[in-house]
PDB file of C-alpha atoms in Angstrom:
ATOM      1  CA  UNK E1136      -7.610 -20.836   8.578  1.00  0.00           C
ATOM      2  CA  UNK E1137      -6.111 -19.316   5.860  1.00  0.00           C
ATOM      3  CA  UNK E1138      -5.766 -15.754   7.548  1.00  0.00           C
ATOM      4  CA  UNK E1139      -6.726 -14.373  10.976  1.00  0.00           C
ATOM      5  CA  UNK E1140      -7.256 -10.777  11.583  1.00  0.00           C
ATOM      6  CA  UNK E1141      -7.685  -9.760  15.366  1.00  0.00           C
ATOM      7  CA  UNK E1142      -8.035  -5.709  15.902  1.00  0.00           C
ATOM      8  CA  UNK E1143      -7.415  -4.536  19.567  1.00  0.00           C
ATOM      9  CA  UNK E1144      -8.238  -1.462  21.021  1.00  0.00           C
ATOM     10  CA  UNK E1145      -6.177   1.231  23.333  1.00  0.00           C
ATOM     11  CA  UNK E1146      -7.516  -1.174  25.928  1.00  0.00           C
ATOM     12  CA  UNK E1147      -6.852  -4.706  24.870  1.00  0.00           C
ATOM     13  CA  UNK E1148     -10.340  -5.036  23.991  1.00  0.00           C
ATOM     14  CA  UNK E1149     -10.883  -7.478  20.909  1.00  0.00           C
ATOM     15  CA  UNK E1150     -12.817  -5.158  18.561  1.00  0.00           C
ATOM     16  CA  UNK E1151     -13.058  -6.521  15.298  1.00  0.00           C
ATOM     17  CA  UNK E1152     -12.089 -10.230  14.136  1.00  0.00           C
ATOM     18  CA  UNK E1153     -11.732 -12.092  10.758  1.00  0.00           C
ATOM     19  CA  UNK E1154     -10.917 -15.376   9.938  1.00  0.00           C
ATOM     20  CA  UNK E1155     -11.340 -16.876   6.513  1.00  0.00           C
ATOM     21  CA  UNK E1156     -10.725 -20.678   4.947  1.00  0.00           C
ATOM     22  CA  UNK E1157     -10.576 -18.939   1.443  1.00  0.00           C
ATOM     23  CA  UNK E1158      -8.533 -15.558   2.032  1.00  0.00           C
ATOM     24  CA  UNK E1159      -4.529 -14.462   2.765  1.00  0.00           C
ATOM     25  CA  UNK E1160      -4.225 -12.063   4.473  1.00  0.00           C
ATOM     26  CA  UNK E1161      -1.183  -9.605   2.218  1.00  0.00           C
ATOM     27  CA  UNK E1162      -0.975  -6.509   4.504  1.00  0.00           C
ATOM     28  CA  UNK E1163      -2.146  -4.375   7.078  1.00  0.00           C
ATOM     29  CA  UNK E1164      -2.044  -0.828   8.645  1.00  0.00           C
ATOM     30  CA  UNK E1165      -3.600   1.172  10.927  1.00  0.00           C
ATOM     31  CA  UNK E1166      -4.132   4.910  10.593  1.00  0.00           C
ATOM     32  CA  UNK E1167      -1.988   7.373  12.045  1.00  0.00           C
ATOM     33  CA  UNK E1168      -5.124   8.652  14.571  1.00  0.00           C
ATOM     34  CA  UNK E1169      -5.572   5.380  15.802  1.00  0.00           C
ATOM     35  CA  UNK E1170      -8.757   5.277  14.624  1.00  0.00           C
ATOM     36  CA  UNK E1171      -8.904   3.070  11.357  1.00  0.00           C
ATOM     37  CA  UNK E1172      -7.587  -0.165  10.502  1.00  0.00           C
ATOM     38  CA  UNK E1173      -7.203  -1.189   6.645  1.00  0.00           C
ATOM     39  CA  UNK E1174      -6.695  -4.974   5.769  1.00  0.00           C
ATOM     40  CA  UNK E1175      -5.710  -6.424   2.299  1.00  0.00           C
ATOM     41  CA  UNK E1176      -6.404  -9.930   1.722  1.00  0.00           C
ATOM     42  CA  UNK E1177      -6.679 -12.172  -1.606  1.00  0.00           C
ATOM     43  CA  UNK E1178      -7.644 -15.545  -3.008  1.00  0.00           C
ATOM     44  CA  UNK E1179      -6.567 -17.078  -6.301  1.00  0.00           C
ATOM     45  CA  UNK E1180      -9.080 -16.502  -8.515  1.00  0.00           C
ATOM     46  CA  UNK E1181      -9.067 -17.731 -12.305  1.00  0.00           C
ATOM     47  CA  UNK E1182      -5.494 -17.139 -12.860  1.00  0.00           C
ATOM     48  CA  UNK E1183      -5.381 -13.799 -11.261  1.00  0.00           C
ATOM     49  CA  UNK E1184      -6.099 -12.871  -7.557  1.00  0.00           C
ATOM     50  CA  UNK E1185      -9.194 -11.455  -6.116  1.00  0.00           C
ATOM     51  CA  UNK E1186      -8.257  -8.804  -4.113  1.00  0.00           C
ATOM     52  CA  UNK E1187      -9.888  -6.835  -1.465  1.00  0.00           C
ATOM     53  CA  UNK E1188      -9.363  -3.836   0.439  1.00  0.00           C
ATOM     54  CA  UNK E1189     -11.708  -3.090   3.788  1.00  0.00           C
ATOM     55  CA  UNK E1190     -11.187  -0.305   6.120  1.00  0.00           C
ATOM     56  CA  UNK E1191     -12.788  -0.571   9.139  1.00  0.00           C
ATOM     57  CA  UNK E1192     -13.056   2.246  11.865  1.00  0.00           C
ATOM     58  CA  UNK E1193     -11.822   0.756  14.984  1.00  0.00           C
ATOM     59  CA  UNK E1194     -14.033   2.475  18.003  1.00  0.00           C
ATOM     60  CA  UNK E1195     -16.647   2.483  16.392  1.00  0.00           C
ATOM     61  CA  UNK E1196     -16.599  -1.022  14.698  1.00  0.00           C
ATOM     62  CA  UNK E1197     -18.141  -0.199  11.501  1.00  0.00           C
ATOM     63  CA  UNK E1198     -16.738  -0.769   7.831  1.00  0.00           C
ATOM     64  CA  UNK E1199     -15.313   2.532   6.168  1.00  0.00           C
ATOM     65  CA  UNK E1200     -14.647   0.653   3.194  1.00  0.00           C
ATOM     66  CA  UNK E1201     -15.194  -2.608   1.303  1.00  0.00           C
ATOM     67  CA  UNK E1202     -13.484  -2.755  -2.558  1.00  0.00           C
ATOM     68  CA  UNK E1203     -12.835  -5.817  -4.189  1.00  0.00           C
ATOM     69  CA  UNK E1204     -11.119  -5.954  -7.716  1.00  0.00           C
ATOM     70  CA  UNK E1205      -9.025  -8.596  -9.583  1.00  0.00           C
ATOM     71  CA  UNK E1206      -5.940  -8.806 -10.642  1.00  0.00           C
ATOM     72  CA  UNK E1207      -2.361  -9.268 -10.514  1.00  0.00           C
ATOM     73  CA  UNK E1208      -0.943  -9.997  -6.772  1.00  0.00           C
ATOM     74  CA  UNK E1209      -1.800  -7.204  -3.834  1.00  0.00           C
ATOM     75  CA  UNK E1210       1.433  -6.121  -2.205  1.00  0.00           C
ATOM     76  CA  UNK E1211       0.815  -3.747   0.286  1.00  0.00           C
ATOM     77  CA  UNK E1212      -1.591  -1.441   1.807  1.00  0.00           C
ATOM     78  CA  UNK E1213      -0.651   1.613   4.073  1.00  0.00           C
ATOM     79  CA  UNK E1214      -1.687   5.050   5.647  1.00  0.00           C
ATOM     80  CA  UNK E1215       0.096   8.094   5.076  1.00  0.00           C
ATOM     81  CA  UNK E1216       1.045  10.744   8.305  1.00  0.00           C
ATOM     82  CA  UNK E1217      -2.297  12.500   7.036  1.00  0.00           C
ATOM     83  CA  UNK E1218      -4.390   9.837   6.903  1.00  0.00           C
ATOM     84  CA  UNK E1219      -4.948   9.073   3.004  1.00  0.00           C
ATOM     85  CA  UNK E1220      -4.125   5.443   2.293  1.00  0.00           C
ATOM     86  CA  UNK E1221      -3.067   3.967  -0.649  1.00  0.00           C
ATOM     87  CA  UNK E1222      -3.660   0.086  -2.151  1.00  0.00           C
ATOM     88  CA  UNK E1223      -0.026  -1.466  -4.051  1.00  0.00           C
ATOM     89  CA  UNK E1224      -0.754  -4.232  -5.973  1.00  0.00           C
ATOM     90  CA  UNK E1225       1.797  -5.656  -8.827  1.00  0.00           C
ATOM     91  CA  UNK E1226      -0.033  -3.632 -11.648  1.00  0.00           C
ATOM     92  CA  UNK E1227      -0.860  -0.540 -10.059  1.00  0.00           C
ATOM     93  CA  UNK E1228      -1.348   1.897  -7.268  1.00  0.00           C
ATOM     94  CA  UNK E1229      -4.634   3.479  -5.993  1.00  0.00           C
ATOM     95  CA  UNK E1230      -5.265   6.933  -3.474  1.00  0.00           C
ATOM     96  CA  UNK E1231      -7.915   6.885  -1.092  1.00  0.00           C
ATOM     97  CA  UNK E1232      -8.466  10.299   0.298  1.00  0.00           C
ATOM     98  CA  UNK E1233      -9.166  10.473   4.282  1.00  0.00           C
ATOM     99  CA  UNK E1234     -12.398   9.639   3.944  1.00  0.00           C
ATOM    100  CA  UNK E1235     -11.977   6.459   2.026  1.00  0.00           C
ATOM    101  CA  UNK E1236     -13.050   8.016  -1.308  1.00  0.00           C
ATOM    102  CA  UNK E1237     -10.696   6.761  -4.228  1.00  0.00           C
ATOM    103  CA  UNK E1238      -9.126   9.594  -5.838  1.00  0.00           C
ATOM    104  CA  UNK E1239      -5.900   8.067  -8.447  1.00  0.00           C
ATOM    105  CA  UNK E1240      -5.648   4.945  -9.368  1.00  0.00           C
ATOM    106  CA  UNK E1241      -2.159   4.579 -11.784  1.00  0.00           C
ATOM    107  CA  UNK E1242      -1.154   1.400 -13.921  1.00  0.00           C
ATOM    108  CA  UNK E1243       2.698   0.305 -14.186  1.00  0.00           C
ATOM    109  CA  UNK E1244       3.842  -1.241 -17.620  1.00  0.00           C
ATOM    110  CA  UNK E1245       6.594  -3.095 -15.970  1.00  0.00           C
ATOM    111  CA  UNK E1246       6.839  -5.336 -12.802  1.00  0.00           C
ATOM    112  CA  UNK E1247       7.247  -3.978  -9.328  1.00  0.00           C
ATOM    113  CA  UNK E1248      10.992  -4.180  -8.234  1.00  0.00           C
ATOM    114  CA  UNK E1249      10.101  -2.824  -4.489  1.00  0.00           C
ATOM    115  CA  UNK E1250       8.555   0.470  -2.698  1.00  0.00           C
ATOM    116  CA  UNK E1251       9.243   2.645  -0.240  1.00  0.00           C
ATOM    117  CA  UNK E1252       6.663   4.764   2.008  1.00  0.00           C
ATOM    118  CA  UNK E1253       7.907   7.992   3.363  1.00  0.00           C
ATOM    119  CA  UNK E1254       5.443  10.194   5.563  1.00  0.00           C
ATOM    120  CA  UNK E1255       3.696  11.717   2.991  1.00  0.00           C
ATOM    121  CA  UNK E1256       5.212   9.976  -0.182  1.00  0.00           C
ATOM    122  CA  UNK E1257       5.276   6.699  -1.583  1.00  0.00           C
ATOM    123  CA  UNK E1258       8.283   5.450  -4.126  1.00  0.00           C
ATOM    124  CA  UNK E1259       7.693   2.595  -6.575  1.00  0.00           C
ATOM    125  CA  UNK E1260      10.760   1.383  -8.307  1.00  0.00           C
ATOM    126  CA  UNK E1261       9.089  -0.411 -11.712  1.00  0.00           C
ATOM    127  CA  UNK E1262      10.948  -2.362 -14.455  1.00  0.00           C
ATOM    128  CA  UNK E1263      11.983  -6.283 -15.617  1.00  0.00           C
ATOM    129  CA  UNK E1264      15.221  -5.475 -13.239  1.00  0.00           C
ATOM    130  CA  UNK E1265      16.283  -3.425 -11.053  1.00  0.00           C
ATOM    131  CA  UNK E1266      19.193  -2.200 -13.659  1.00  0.00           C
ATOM    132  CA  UNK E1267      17.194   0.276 -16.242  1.00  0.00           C
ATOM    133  CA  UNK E1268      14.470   0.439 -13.954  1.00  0.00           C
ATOM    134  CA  UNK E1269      11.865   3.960 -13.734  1.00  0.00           C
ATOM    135  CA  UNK E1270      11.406   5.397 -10.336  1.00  0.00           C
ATOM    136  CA  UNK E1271       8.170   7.051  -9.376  1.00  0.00           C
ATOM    137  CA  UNK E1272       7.308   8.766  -6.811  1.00  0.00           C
ATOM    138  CA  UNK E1273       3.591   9.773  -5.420  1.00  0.00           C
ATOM    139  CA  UNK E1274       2.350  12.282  -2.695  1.00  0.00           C
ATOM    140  CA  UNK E1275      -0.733  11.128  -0.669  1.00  0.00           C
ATOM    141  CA  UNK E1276      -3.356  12.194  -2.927  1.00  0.00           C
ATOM    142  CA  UNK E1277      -1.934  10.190  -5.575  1.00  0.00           C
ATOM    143  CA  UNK E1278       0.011  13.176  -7.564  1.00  0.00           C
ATOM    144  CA  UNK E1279       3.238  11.826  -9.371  1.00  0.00           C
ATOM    145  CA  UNK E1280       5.661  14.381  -8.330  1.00  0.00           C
ATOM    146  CA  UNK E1281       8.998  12.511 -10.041  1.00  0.00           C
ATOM    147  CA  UNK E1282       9.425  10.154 -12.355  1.00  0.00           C
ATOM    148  CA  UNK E1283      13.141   9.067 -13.890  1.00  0.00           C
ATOM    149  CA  UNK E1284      14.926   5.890 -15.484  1.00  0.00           C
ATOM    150  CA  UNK E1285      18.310   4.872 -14.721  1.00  0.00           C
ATOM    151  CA  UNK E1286      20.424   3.341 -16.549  1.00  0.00           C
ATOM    152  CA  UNK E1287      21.899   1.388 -13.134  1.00  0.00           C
ATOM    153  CA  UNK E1288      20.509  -0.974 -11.060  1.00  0.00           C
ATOM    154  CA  UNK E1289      18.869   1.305  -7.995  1.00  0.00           C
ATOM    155  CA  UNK E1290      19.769  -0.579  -4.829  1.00  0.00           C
ATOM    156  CA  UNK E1291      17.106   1.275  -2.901  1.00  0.00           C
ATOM    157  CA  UNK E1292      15.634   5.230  -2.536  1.00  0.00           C
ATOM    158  CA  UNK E1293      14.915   7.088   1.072  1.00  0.00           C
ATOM    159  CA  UNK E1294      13.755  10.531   1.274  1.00  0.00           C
ATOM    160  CA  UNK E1295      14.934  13.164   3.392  1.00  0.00           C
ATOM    161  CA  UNK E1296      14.429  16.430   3.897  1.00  0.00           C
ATOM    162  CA  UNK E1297      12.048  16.444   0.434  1.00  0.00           C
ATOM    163  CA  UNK E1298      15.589  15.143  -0.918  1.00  0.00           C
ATOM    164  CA  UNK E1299      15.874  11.931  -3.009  1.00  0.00           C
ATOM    165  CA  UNK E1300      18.609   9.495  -2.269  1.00  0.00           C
ATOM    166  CA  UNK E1301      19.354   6.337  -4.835  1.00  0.00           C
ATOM    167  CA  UNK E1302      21.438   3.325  -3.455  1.00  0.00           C
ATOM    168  CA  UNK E1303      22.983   2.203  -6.496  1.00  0.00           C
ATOM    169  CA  UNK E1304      26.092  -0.510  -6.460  1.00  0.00           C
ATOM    170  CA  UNK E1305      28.667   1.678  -6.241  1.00  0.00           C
ATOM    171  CA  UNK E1306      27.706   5.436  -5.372  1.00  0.00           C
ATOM    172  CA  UNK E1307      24.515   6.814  -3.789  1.00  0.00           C
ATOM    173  CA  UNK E1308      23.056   9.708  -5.931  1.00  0.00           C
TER     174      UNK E1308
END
């Protein structure tokens, strides 16, 4: 196989299983609750990558949510602590609100240099390099709530205490 996906429950009790000749598996996450499990997986598909995006809801083994698009390469999917979940691909970000419904979907200009997911945020450092790069940041529902170039490389970007902190070569900001 090209990808296996094996969901467990509380009690070690297979649940859900995938397992596909045609698909890689990118990314996974499970919900904060427990309850859901979101998978990402692709296949080349005329130059670009077919992407696809299922949630499924774990005791009850039934599929939240099945969306398939195309495009540039998926990177990562994830849950945030209140349960919306968000899609990162190389061109672009999309919100899912908690019950699966898409509610932002944003296009980047520039390549993805790397991300960061904090609790309720998400950071997406975009540019051709790191150096003169633009730094956005996203709440859960898919809200930008900052958005800055710099002319320095940025190293890497945490988040504490609803303060931003930028790793640059020599000084953090």
């Amino acid at each position: 196989y090209r990808s296996a996906v094996y969901v467990y429950n509380s009690m070690f009790k297979l649940v859900y299983s995938v397992r596909s000749n045609e698909k890689y598996a990118a990314s996974a996450a499970v919900s904060p609750d427990g309850k859901y499990a979101a998978f990402l997986l692709y296949s080349p598909s005329n130059g670009l990558y077919a992407r696809e995006l299922v949630v499924r809801n774990i005791s009850k083994d039934k599929e939240e949510l099945s969306v398939r698009t195309e495009g540039k390469l998926p990177i990562k999917t994830g849950f945030f602590e209140d349960g919306n979940l968000f899609l990162l691909c190389s061109d672009g970000i999309s919100f899912y609100d908690e019950k699966f419904k898409q509610t932002t979907s944003v296009s980047f200009g520039y390549p993805i240099q790397f991300y960061r997911s904090f609790g309720g945020y998400i950071a997406v450092l975009t540019g051709e390099t790191k150096a003169g790069a633009t730094l956005c940041m996203f709440d859960s529902e898919g809200n930008k709530k900052f958005t800055e170039s710099f002319p320095f490389a940025v190293l890497d970007v945490q988040i504490i205490d609803d303060k931003i902190y930028l790793l640059a070569p020599n000084a953090v900001y």
